[in-house]
Backbone as JSON, one array per atom type, in Angstrom:
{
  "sequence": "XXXXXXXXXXXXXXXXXXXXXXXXXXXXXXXXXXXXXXXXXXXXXXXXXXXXXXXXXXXXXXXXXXXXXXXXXXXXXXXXXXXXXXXXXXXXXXXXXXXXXXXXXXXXXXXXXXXXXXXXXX",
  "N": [[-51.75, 14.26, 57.82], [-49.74, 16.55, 57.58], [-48.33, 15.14, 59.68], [-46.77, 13.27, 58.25], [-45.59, 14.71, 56.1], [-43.46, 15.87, 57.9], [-42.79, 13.97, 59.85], [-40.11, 12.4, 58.15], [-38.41, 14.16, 56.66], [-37.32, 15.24, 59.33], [-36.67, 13.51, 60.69], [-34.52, 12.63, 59.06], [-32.73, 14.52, 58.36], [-31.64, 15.13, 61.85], [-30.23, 12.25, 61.65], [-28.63, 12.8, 59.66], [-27.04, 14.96, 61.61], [-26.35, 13.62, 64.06], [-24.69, 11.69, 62.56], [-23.06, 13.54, 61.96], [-22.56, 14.71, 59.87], [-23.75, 17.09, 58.17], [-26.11, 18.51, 55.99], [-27.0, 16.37, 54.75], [-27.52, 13.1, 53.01], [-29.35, 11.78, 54.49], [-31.28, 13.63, 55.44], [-32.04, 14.17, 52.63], [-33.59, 11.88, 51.62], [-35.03, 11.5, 54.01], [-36.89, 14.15, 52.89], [-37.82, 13.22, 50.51], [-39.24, 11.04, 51.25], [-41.21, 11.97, 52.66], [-42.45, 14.52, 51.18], [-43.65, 12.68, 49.58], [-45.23, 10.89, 50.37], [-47.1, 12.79, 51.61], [-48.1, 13.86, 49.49], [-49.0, 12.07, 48.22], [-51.83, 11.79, 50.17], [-52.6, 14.1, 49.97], [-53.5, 14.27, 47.42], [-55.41, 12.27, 47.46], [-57.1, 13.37, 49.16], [-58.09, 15.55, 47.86], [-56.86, 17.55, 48.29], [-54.89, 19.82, 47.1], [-53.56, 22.1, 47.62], [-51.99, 23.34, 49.31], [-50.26, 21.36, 49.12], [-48.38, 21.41, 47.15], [-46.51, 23.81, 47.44], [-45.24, 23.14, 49.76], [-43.37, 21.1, 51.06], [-40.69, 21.7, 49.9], [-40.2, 24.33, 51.58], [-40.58, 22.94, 54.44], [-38.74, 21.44, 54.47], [-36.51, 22.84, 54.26], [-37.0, 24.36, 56.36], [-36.91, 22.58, 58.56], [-33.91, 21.48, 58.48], [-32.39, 24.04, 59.07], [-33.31, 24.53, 61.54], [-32.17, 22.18, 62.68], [-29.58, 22.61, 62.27], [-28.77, 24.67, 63.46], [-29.34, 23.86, 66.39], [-27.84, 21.53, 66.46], [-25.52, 22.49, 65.1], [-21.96, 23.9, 65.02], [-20.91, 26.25, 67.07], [-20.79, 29.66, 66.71], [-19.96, 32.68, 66.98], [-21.01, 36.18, 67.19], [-22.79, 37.91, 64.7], [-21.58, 37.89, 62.04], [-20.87, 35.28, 61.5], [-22.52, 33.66, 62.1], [-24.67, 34.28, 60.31], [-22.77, 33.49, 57.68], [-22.88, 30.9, 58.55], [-25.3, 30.26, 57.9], [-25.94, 30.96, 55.08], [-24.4, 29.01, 54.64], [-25.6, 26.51, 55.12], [-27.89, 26.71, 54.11], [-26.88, 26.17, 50.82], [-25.9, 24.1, 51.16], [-28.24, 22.6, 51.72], [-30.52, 22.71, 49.7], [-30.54, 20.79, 47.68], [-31.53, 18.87, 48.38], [-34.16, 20.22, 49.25], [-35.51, 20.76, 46.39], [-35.75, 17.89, 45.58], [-37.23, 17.12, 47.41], [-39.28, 18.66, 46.32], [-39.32, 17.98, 43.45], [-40.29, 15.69, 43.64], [-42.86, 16.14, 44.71], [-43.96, 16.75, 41.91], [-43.77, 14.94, 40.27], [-45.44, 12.71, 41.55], [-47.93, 14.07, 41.64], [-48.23, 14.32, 38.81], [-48.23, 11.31, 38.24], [-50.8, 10.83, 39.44], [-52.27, 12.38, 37.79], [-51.81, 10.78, 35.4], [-52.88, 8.88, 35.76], [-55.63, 9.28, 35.69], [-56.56, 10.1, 33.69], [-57.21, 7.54, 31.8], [-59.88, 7.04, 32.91], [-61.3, 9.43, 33.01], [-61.82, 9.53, 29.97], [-63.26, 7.4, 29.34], [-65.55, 7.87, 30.81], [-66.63, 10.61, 29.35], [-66.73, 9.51, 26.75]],
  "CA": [[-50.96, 14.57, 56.64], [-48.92, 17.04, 58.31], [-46.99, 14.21, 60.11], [-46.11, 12.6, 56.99], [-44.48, 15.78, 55.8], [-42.66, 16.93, 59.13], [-41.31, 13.3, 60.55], [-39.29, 11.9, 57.27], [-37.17, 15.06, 56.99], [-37.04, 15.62, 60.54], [-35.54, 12.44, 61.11], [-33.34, 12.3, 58.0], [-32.13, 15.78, 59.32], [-31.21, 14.1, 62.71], [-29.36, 11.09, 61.37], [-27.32, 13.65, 59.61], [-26.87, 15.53, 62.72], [-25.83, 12.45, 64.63], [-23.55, 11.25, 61.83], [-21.65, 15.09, 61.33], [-22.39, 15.09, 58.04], [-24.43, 18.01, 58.14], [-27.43, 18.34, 55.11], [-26.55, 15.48, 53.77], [-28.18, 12.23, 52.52], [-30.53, 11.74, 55.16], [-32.68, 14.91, 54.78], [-32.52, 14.21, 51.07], [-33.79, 10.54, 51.62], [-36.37, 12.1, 54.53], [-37.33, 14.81, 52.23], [-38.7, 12.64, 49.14], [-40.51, 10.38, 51.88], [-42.27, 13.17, 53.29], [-42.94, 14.68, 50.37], [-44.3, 11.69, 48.8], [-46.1, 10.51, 51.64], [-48.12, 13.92, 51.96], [-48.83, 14.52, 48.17], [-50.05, 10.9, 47.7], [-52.84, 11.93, 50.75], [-53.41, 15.14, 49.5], [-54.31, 14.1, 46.2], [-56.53, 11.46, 47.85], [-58.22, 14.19, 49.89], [-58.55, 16.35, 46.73], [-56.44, 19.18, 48.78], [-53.42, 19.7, 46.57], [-53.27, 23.65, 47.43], [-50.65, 23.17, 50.14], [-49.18, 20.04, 48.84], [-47.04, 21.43, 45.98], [-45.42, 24.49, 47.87], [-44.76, 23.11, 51.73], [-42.28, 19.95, 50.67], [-39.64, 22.37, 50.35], [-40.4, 24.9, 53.06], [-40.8, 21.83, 55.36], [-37.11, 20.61, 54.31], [-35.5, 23.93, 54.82], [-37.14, 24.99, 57.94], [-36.0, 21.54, 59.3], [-32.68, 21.27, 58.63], [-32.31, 25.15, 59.4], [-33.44, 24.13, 63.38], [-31.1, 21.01, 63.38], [-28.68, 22.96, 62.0], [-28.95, 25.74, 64.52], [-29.42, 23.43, 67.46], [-26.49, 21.07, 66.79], [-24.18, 22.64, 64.14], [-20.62, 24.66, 65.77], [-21.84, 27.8, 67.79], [-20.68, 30.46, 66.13], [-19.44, 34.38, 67.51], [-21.08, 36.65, 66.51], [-23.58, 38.06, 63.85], [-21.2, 37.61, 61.07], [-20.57, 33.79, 61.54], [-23.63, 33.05, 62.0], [-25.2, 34.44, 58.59], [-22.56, 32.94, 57.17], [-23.39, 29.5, 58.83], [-26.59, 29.74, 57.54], [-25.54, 30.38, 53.71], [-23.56, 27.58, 53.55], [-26.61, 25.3, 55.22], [-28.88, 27.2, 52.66], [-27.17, 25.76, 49.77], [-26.07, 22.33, 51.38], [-29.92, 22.01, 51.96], [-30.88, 22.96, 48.37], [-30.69, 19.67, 46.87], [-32.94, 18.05, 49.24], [-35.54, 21.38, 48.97], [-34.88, 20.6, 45.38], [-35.61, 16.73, 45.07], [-38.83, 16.63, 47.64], [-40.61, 19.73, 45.21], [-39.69, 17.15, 42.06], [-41.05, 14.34, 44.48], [-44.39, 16.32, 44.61], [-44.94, 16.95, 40.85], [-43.36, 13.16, 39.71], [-46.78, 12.12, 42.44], [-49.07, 14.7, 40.72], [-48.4, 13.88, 37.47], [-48.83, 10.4, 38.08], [-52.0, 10.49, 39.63], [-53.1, 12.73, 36.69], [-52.1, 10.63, 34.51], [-54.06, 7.97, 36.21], [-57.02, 9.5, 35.7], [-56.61, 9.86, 32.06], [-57.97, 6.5, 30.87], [-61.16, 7.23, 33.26], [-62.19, 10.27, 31.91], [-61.77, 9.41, 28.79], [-64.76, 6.33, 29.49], [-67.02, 8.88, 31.15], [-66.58, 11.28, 28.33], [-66.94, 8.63, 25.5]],
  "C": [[-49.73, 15.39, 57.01], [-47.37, 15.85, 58.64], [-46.31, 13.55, 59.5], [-45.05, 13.61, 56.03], [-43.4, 16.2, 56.96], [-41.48, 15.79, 59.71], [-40.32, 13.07, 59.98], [-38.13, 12.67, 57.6], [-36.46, 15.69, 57.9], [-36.06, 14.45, 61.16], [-34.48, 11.85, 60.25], [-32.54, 13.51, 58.61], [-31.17, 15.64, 60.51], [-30.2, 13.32, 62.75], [-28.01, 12.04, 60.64], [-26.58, 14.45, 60.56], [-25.96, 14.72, 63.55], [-24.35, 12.01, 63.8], [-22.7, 12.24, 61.65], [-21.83, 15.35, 59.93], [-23.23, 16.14, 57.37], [-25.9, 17.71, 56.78], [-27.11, 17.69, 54.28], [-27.58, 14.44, 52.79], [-29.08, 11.88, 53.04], [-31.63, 12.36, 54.88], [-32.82, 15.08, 53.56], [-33.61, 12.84, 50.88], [-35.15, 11.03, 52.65], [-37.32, 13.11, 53.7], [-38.06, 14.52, 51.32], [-39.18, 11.93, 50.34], [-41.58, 11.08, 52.5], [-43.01, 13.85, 52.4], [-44.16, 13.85, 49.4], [-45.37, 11.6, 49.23], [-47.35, 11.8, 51.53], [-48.64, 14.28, 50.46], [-49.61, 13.22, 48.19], [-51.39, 11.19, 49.1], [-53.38, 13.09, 50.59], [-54.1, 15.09, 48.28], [-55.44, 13.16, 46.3], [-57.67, 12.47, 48.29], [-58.8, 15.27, 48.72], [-57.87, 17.71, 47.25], [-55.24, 19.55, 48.33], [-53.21, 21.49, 46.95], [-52.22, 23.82, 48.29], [-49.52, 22.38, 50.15], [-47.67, 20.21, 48.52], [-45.77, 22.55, 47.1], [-44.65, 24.08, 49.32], [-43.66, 22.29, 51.62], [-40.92, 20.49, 50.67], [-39.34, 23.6, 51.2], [-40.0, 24.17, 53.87], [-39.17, 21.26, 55.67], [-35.85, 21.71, 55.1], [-35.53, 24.57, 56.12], [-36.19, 23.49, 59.0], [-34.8, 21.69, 59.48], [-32.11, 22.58, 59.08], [-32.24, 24.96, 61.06], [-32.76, 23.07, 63.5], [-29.79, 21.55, 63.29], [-28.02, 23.81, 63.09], [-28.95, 24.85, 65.72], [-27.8, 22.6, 67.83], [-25.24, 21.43, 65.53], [-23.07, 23.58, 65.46], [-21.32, 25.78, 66.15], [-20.72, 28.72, 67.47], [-20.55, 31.84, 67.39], [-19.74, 34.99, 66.54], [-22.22, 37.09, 64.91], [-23.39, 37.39, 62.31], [-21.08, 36.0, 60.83], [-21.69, 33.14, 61.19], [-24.41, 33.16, 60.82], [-24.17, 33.48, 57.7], [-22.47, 31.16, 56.95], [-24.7, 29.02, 57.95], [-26.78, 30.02, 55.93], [-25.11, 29.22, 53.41], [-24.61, 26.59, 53.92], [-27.48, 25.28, 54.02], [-28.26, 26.33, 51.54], [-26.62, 24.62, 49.91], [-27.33, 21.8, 50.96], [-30.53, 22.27, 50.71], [-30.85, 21.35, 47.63], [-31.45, 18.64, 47.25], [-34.51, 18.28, 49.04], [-36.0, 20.95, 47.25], [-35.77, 18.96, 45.13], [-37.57, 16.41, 46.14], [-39.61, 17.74, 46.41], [-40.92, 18.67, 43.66], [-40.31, 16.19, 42.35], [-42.88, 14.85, 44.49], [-44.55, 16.01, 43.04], [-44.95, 15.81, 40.39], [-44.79, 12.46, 40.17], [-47.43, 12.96, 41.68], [-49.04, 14.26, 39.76], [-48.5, 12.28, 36.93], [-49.9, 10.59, 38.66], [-52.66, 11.16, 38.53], [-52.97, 11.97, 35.66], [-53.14, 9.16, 34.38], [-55.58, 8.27, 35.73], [-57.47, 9.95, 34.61], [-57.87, 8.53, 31.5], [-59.7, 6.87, 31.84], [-61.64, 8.14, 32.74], [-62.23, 10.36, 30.83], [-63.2, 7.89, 28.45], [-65.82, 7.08, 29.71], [-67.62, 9.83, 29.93], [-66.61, 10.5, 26.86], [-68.34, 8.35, 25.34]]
}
């Protein structure tokens, strides 16, 4: 499950990296597949307690280490904080779109499971 959260946005991350386009469309496009990917097997496994909050952790730590590895190298303390604001709220709409990617998957599988308990309970 893990790997279903870590490669998507790791390799959408990447492709933005590669392309210059910093936290772009990639790690937004890796971010909901990873997300997805790991809620639809956590809700299989019945383990949703890590599901909901890691999707956007997972996004921001990523692109944070691609950012840092291949963004402009920076002088300096000051540069560098300020490198990492402006990734911060590049990367926000990604962090942003896998967390709605979890609950959109929760709330369909709950609502899946509507018409069944509603047979058991009849």
């Amino acid at each position: 499950m893990a790997l279903a959260l870590v490669v998507p946005p790791l390799a959408g991350a990447c492709a933005d990296a590669v392309l210059g386009s910093g936290s772009g469309w990639g790690l937004l496009a890796g971010g909901v597949v990873g997300a997805a990917a790991s809620a639809v097997l956590g809700a299989r496994r019945q383990d949703l307690s890590w599901v909901a909050p890691l999707p956007a952790l997972v996004v921001a730590a990523l692109a944070a280490v691609v950012h840092l590895l291949t963004g402009p190298s920076s002088s300096g303390a000051k540069s560098t904080s300020t490198d990492l604001i402006r990734w911060a709220v590049a990367a926000f709409p990604a962090m942003a779109a896998a967390e709605c990617t979890v609950l959109v998957v929760l709330a369909a599988r709950g609502l899946q499971s509507l018409p069944s308990r509603r047979r058991n309970h009849a």
